[in-house]
Amino acid sequence: MERLILRVTTKIFFAPIILFALYVQFHGDYGPGGGFQAGVIFAVAFILHAFCFGLDETKKVLPQRALLVAMVVGVLFYAGTGVATMLLGGNLLGYDQIDPESTHHAGQHYGILLVEWGVGVTVATTMLTIFYHFTGREPDIDQEDW
Amino acid sequence: MTSYHFNVSPILLVDLSLLTMLLLVAVAMLRSRHLFAVVMLSGIYSLLSAAFFVSLDAVDVAFTEAAVGAGVSTVLMLAGMLLTARREKPLEPRRVPIARLAVFATGAALIYATIDMPAFGDPNAPANSYVGQAYVEETPGDIAVPNIVTAVLASYRGFDTLGETLVIFTAGLAVILLLGVGSARGGREVSDIDEEET
């Protein structure tokens, strides 16, 4: 079997990388990080998978069509949060309207989490889309070609 | 200066060594014609600048630089190299070095401008007063989120970030339109080599 050590390492690291991406995603209010970084880390896990097992195997896990849908959903999720606060009677992206009774700005927390989720989904799927399209054009590359 | 005693702190040494390494990597990138080496060096450059941002206490920026600059950018550059040549064409020396003159003039102007810049950590610097100070003072009362960077990014400037998200979305859309002829639906395979040969 080719590149055995790489394959085993990828299998071990895949889940922790996703877990770390989720930690960065939802911990952005309290520490460094947020949707942008989390999205990139999430995409990196799948790029690593594609490097070791081939792009076709990764496309079985995460097909391009699903990425396309998620890309649009991410942007609409962000914009939708803004529209939702408008429908609740506030400004665009005025998160305090989500929970106006709160004394510790819970609405802001919810709003930031929702918006960051939209950013994370968009960034992750866009990075993977670009990667899929760049690497998916030529079947394989020889070691000597580098 | 009243005191002539020069105190060399460990932080200063770290900063100096990081900046020296940044300079060396940049020169190595300029001199190399091998694109694979250039891409790898640019990844190292990003990682070094991320370390430098940490020493400037800008952990959010450092995190982004490490994840985006050193991680995904390097991978995307390598993926882009699949579609192009592996080596840069050697430059032919020109009689009139316009490019070199322009670079040196701009560089000299930028170095001259640094004389007017406020010292690092100056409380009266524009970055630390006005709106920056307002964010630091108002965030605990307005947003109640411990990370001020997140409060600015997602709440105070939420509309800005919506625009940024749209920019990333547009980039993905442009790549799909330019490179993805039918590939999203499993259409015909596209190859640049065949097109060049015919």
CSV table of N, CA and C in Angstrom, one decimal, chain B residues 9-10 20 37-38 47 50 61 73 81 99 107 120 136 143 145 157 160 168 187 195:
chain,number,residue,atom,x,y,z
B,9,SER,N,15.7,43.3,26.1
B,9,SER,CA,14.7,42.4,26.6
B,9,SER,C,14.7,41.2,25.7
B,10,PRO,N,14.2,40.0,26.3
B,10,PRO,CA,14.1,38.8,25.4
B,10,PRO,C,13.1,39.0,24.3
B,20,THR,N,14.4,39.3,11.0
B,20,THR,CA,15.6,38.9,10.2
B,20,THR,C,15.2,37.7,9.3
B,37,ALA,N,9.5,25.7,-4.6
B,37,ALA,CA,10.2,26.3,-3.5
B,37,ALA,C,9.7,27.6,-3.1
B,38,VAL,N,9.2,28.4,-4.1
B,38,VAL,CA,8.7,29.8,-3.8
B,38,VAL,C,7.4,29.6,-3.0
B,47,LEU,N,3.9,31.9,8.2
B,47,LEU,CA,4.0,31.3,9.6
B,47,LEU,C,4.9,32.2,10.4
B,50,ALA,N,3.0,35.2,11.3
B,50,ALA,CA,2.0,34.9,12.4
B,50,ALA,C,2.7,34.9,13.7
B,61,VAL,N,-5.3,38.1,14.5
B,61,VAL,CA,-4.6,38.3,13.2
B,61,VAL,C,-3.7,37.1,13.0
B,73,SER,N,-3.6,29.0,1.7
B,73,SER,CA,-3.0,29.7,0.6
B,73,SER,C,-2.0,28.8,-0.1
B,81,MET,N,-0.5,25.5,-9.2
B,81,MET,CA,0.7,25.1,-9.9
B,81,MET,C,0.4,23.9,-10.8
B,99,ALA,N,11.7,49.2,-13.5
B,99,ALA,CA,11.1,48.5,-12.4
B,99,ALA,C,11.9,48.7,-11.1
B,107,GLY,N,10.1,52.2,-2.0
B,107,GLY,CA,10.7,51.7,-0.7
B,107,GLY,C,11.2,52.9,0.1
B,120,PHE,N,5.4,52.1,18.9
B,120,PHE,CA,4.5,51.0,19.2
B,120,PHE,C,4.0,51.1,20.6
B,136,VAL,N,-13.0,49.5,22.8
B,136,VAL,CA,-12.5,48.9,24.0
B,136,VAL,C,-13.4,49.3,25.2
B,143,ILE,N,-22.0,44.9,24.1
B,143,ILE,CA,-22.0,43.5,23.5
B,143,ILE,C,-21.9,42.5,24.6
B,145,VAL,N,-19.2,40.7,25.3
B,145,VAL,CA,-18.5,39.6,24.8
B,145,VAL,C,-17.0,39.8,25.2
B,157,ARG,N,-19.3,45.9,13.3
B,157,ARG,CA,-19.1,46.0,11.9
B,157,ARG,C,-19.6,44.7,11.2
B,160,ASP,N,-20.0,45.1,7.5
B,160,ASP,CA,-18.7,44.9,6.8
B,160,ASP,C,-18.4,43.5,6.6
B,168,ILE,N,-15.8,36.4,-0.5
B,168,ILE,CA,-15.3,35.0,-0.5
B,168,ILE,C,-16.3,34.2,-1.4
B,187,GLY,N,-19.9,16.5,-15.8
B,187,GLY,CA,-19.9,16.6,-17.3
B,187,GLY,C,-18.6,16.2,-17.9
B,195,GLU,N,-5.8,20.9,-25.3
B,195,GLU,CA,-6.2,22.1,-26.0
B,195,GLU,C,-4.9,22.7,-26.7
